[in-house]
């Protein structure tokens, strides 16, 4: 292990004693850094003090003059009193991802790794999973190791200290993590898309989008060219590459005659992989595959590795997997579509959809979503606390669409009723799609339970129907 880098030679305050904070404390203790942890949870502080021998304070105790650096957990908002006081006093505040990046660039754990960063409002996990499979297929030939890190896979700190060494970090990063970064410069970074989300944390859409766009401030950058908002925040950055579900222009990856192709390096068209049979089904899967292929290609992956990696990728739960097929009808679980932007991507690419939706809209407007997809909605079955709001929007924007409201609030009974109603409307060639456009906690323990119950109901009820 190399000498301690200068930025860690003073007194460091870790803000937060949760999962992320514990990871930071473990790393700093391993390096011998003078560390104090601040949190309002006395039990959590006591556990860290006993395990790592660090000092602890409550959140109202630290004085900016006593510390040289703050490492904050990503959940701590920028306007929190503690962080605001340190920033006002000129003490730098960074996040766990920034800490990992600086340690890597300082060669504390050997030569710097390759950082491939994925962010966006929707599609991060799928794209990162695809990218990891591609890079693993590519590095299998070279002896290098690629790993999914960040919000999926292992923590960045575990990846930095792993034996055998991890050489390529395929990092899914949130807007919170990117907000607290300053020196992070990915070798390749991709901004998939940007839509309103986490505005309570960031304070405005502009602040949220600017945090996401930090992924583009590296050696090479990729942006979803068909996402207008992402394009605006990529404007002014030199040499940005793109991906699209259509014919690619120079500098883009896209789809031509059913094939994923690259024109990243100029006019020559390079065949990468089939665009058919990608998981998740529909446009969302094609976009994620194009994004992953773009990043991988710019990172040096071969077309063969891209084809092999995409073929090996299986969609994670509740992100567009086909959970049952019966009588020519596909039942797709996209319970992860917890906002209208995600539901928009889930609906795109299907010709005839029986839409299962509803839950907690949290003030989100679904009118534009429904207007965009009205022509493909064969019927809608609505559950959850805000089902009437969606029903009213359907009446305004898609009056031709039959709508059924499920009044029961028992999780399993309601989902069984919803799938039974959807099956009555579906015929061969149709898709029954769970893409709620809303959060799940009004009725379910989370989006996973909602998706699991949908899948179980699809298997049981569709057969009976």
Short mmCIF file of C-alpha atoms in Angstrom, two decimals, residues 215-424:
data_model
loop_
_atom_site.label_atom_id
_atom_site.label_comp_id
_atom_site.label_asym_id
_atom_site.label_seq_id
_atom_site.Cartn_x
_atom_site.Cartn_y
_atom_site.Cartn_z
CA UNK A 215 -20.33 11.79 -15.46
CA UNK A 216 -19.52 13.47 -18.79
CA UNK A 217 -16.54 15.44 -17.47
CA UNK A 218 -13.94 12.78 -18.14
CA UNK A 219 -11.74 11.50 -20.95
CA UNK A 220 -14.65 10.34 -23.14
CA UNK A 221 -18.37 10.96 -22.78
CA UNK A 222 -21.54 9.38 -24.16
CA UNK A 223 -25.08 10.78 -24.05
CA UNK A 224 -28.52 9.57 -25.10
CA UNK A 225 -28.95 11.66 -28.26
CA UNK A 226 -32.74 11.24 -28.30
CA UNK A 227 -33.13 12.60 -24.77
CA UNK A 228 -33.48 16.36 -25.14
CA UNK A 229 -32.71 17.18 -21.51
CA UNK A 230 -29.57 15.03 -21.45
CA UNK A 231 -28.48 16.69 -24.68
CA UNK A 232 -28.86 20.16 -23.19
CA UNK A 233 -26.58 19.31 -20.28
CA UNK A 234 -24.03 17.74 -22.63
CA UNK A 235 -23.90 20.89 -24.75
CA UNK A 236 -20.51 22.60 -24.63
CA UNK A 237 -18.61 19.42 -23.77
CA UNK A 238 -16.18 18.62 -26.56
CA UNK A 239 -16.28 15.30 -28.38
CA UNK A 240 -19.42 13.81 -26.87
CA UNK A 241 -20.48 10.53 -28.47
CA UNK A 242 -24.06 9.33 -28.68
CA UNK A 243 -26.39 6.35 -28.83
CA UNK A 244 -29.80 6.03 -30.46
CA UNK A 245 -32.35 3.31 -31.27
CA UNK A 246 -32.36 4.45 -34.90
CA UNK A 247 -29.80 4.73 -37.67
CA UNK A 248 -26.61 6.14 -36.14
CA UNK A 249 -24.87 9.25 -37.37
CA UNK A 250 -21.11 9.64 -37.23
CA UNK A 251 -20.01 9.38 -33.60
CA UNK A 252 -22.94 7.22 -32.54
CA UNK A 253 -24.04 3.64 -31.87
CA UNK A 254 -27.48 2.75 -33.20
CA UNK A 255 -29.60 0.15 -34.92
CA UNK A 256 -29.60 -0.68 -38.62
CA UNK A 257 -31.54 -3.57 -40.20
CA UNK A 258 -32.02 -5.25 -36.84
CA UNK A 259 -28.34 -5.02 -35.90
CA UNK A 260 -26.58 -2.92 -33.28
CA UNK A 261 -23.90 -1.02 -35.19
CA UNK A 262 -21.20 1.52 -34.40
CA UNK A 263 -20.08 4.64 -36.22
CA UNK A 264 -18.21 5.97 -33.21
CA UNK A 265 -14.91 6.36 -35.00
CA UNK A 266 -16.12 7.82 -38.29
CA UNK A 267 -18.06 6.86 -41.37
CA UNK A 268 -17.28 3.13 -41.28
CA UNK A 269 -20.14 1.02 -39.96
CA UNK A 270 -19.00 -1.72 -37.56
CA UNK A 271 -21.41 -4.54 -36.77
CA UNK A 272 -21.62 -5.22 -33.04
CA UNK A 273 -24.52 -7.52 -32.19
CA UNK A 274 -28.11 -8.43 -32.91
CA UNK A 275 -30.68 -5.91 -31.71
CA UNK A 276 -33.27 -8.70 -31.47
CA UNK A 277 -34.00 -10.65 -28.31
CA UNK A 278 -32.35 -8.14 -25.98
CA UNK A 279 -33.52 -8.12 -22.36
CA UNK A 280 -35.51 -6.19 -21.27
CA UNK A 281 -37.88 -6.38 -24.21
CA UNK A 282 -38.84 -3.25 -26.12
CA UNK A 283 -37.16 0.07 -26.75
CA UNK A 284 -35.76 0.41 -23.23
CA UNK A 285 -33.62 -2.69 -23.65
CA UNK A 286 -32.32 -1.58 -27.05
CA UNK A 287 -31.38 1.85 -25.68
CA UNK A 288 -29.56 0.33 -22.71
CA UNK A 289 -27.71 -2.09 -24.98
CA UNK A 290 -26.68 0.75 -27.31
CA UNK A 291 -25.44 2.77 -24.35
CA UNK A 292 -23.48 -0.16 -22.90
CA UNK A 293 -21.99 -0.96 -26.31
CA UNK A 294 -20.94 2.67 -26.78
CA UNK A 295 -19.10 2.81 -23.48
CA UNK A 296 -17.52 -0.60 -23.98
CA UNK A 297 -16.37 0.20 -27.51
CA UNK A 298 -14.80 3.49 -26.38
CA UNK A 299 -13.09 1.54 -23.59
CA UNK A 300 -11.56 -0.77 -26.19
CA UNK A 301 -13.92 -3.76 -26.19
CA UNK A 302 -14.10 -5.82 -29.36
CA UNK A 303 -17.32 -6.37 -31.35
CA UNK A 304 -17.10 -10.06 -30.42
CA UNK A 305 -17.06 -9.19 -26.71
CA UNK A 306 -20.04 -6.87 -27.15
CA UNK A 307 -22.05 -9.62 -28.83
CA UNK A 308 -21.01 -12.19 -26.23
CA UNK A 309 -21.70 -9.88 -23.29
CA UNK A 310 -25.15 -8.81 -24.46
CA UNK A 311 -26.09 -12.43 -25.16
CA UNK A 312 -24.99 -13.40 -21.64
CA UNK A 313 -26.89 -10.62 -19.90
CA UNK A 314 -30.16 -11.50 -18.16
CA UNK A 315 -32.30 -8.63 -16.96
CA UNK A 316 -32.39 -8.04 -13.22
CA UNK A 317 -35.65 -8.57 -11.40
CA UNK A 318 -38.52 -6.15 -12.02
CA UNK A 319 -36.80 -4.29 -14.85
CA UNK A 320 -38.65 -5.62 -17.87
CA UNK A 321 -38.32 -9.38 -17.66
CA UNK A 322 -40.90 -11.55 -19.41
CA UNK A 323 -42.25 -13.47 -16.41
CA UNK A 324 -44.83 -15.58 -18.27
CA UNK A 325 -46.10 -16.26 -21.78
CA UNK A 326 -49.41 -17.93 -22.51
CA UNK A 327 -51.66 -18.03 -25.53
CA UNK A 328 -49.46 -15.61 -27.44
CA UNK A 329 -49.61 -13.02 -24.63
CA UNK A 330 -46.39 -11.90 -22.89
CA UNK A 331 -46.54 -10.79 -19.24
CA UNK A 332 -43.76 -8.33 -18.42
CA UNK A 333 -42.71 -7.18 -14.95
CA UNK A 334 -41.35 -3.64 -14.94
CA UNK A 335 -42.29 -2.86 -11.35
CA UNK A 336 -39.09 -0.76 -11.20
CA UNK A 337 -40.91 1.84 -13.36
CA UNK A 338 -41.81 3.89 -10.31
CA UNK A 339 -42.22 7.23 -12.09
CA UNK A 340 -43.74 8.38 -15.41
CA UNK A 341 -40.35 8.71 -17.11
CA UNK A 342 -39.52 5.07 -16.40
CA UNK A 343 -43.00 3.97 -17.47
CA UNK A 344 -42.55 5.88 -20.72
CA UNK A 345 -39.44 3.85 -21.54
CA UNK A 346 -41.21 0.63 -20.51
CA UNK A 347 -44.23 1.26 -22.78
CA UNK A 348 -42.22 2.32 -25.80
CA UNK A 349 -41.71 -0.35 -28.43
CA UNK A 350 -44.87 -2.40 -27.86
CA UNK A 351 -47.77 -2.30 -30.32
CA UNK A 352 -50.67 -3.39 -28.10
CA UNK A 353 -50.45 -3.15 -24.33
CA UNK A 354 -52.77 -3.99 -21.46
CA UNK A 355 -51.26 -1.62 -18.92
CA UNK A 356 -51.21 -2.46 -15.19
CA UNK A 357 -50.41 0.72 -13.30
CA UNK A 358 -50.96 2.71 -10.14
CA UNK A 359 -49.59 3.34 -6.67
CA UNK A 360 -48.11 6.52 -5.20
CA UNK A 361 -47.64 9.20 -7.85
CA UNK A 362 -46.10 11.61 -5.35
CA UNK A 363 -47.44 14.56 -7.34
CA UNK A 364 -46.12 13.38 -10.70
CA UNK A 365 -48.17 14.26 -13.80
CA UNK A 366 -49.13 11.31 -16.03
CA UNK A 367 -51.00 13.24 -18.74
CA UNK A 368 -48.04 13.48 -21.11
CA UNK A 369 -47.17 9.81 -20.57
CA UNK A 370 -50.69 8.71 -21.46
CA UNK A 371 -50.99 11.07 -24.43
CA UNK A 372 -47.72 9.72 -25.83
CA UNK A 373 -48.80 6.09 -25.60
CA UNK A 374 -52.58 6.33 -26.06
CA UNK A 375 -52.51 4.53 -29.41
CA UNK A 376 -50.84 1.42 -27.96
CA UNK A 377 -53.06 1.12 -24.84
CA UNK A 378 -55.57 -1.65 -25.47
CA UNK A 379 -56.79 -1.42 -21.86
CA UNK A 380 -55.63 -0.20 -18.46
CA UNK A 381 -56.04 -1.87 -15.08
CA UNK A 382 -55.31 0.41 -12.13
CA UNK A 383 -54.46 -0.30 -8.50
CA UNK A 384 -53.26 1.71 -5.53
CA UNK A 385 -53.92 4.96 -3.78
CA UNK A 386 -53.65 7.22 -6.86
CA UNK A 387 -55.48 5.00 -9.34
CA UNK A 388 -58.28 7.55 -9.74
CA UNK A 389 -55.80 10.24 -10.81
CA UNK A 390 -54.47 7.95 -13.54
CA UNK A 391 -58.05 7.04 -14.53
CA UNK A 392 -58.93 10.71 -14.92
CA UNK A 393 -55.84 11.27 -17.07
CA UNK A 394 -56.80 8.28 -19.23
CA UNK A 395 -60.29 9.73 -19.69
CA UNK A 396 -58.74 13.00 -20.89
CA UNK A 397 -55.86 11.68 -22.98
CA UNK A 398 -56.94 8.19 -24.10
CA UNK A 399 -60.74 8.14 -23.91
CA UNK A 400 -60.93 5.09 -26.16
CA UNK A 401 -59.04 2.94 -23.63
CA UNK A 402 -61.14 0.66 -21.38
CA UNK A 403 -60.18 1.23 -17.75
CA UNK A 404 -60.72 -1.08 -14.78
CA UNK A 405 -60.10 0.04 -11.18
CA UNK A 406 -59.17 -2.53 -8.54
CA UNK A 407 -60.59 -1.33 -5.24
CA UNK A 408 -59.09 -4.02 -2.98
CA UNK A 409 -56.04 -2.89 -1.00
CA UNK A 410 -54.74 -6.30 0.08
CA UNK A 411 -51.46 -6.69 -1.88
CA UNK A 412 -51.99 -10.19 -3.18
CA UNK A 413 -55.75 -9.99 -3.65
CA UNK A 414 -55.43 -6.70 -5.53
CA UNK A 415 -52.68 -7.97 -7.85
CA UNK A 416 -54.54 -11.20 -8.55
CA UNK A 417 -57.61 -9.17 -9.47
CA UNK A 418 -55.53 -6.84 -11.66
CA UNK A 419 -53.91 -9.67 -13.61
CA UNK A 420 -57.24 -11.47 -13.94
CA UNK A 421 -58.78 -8.30 -15.40
CA UNK A 422 -55.79 -7.76 -17.70
CA UNK A 423 -55.99 -11.34 -18.98
CA UNK A 424 -59.62 -10.76 -19.97
#
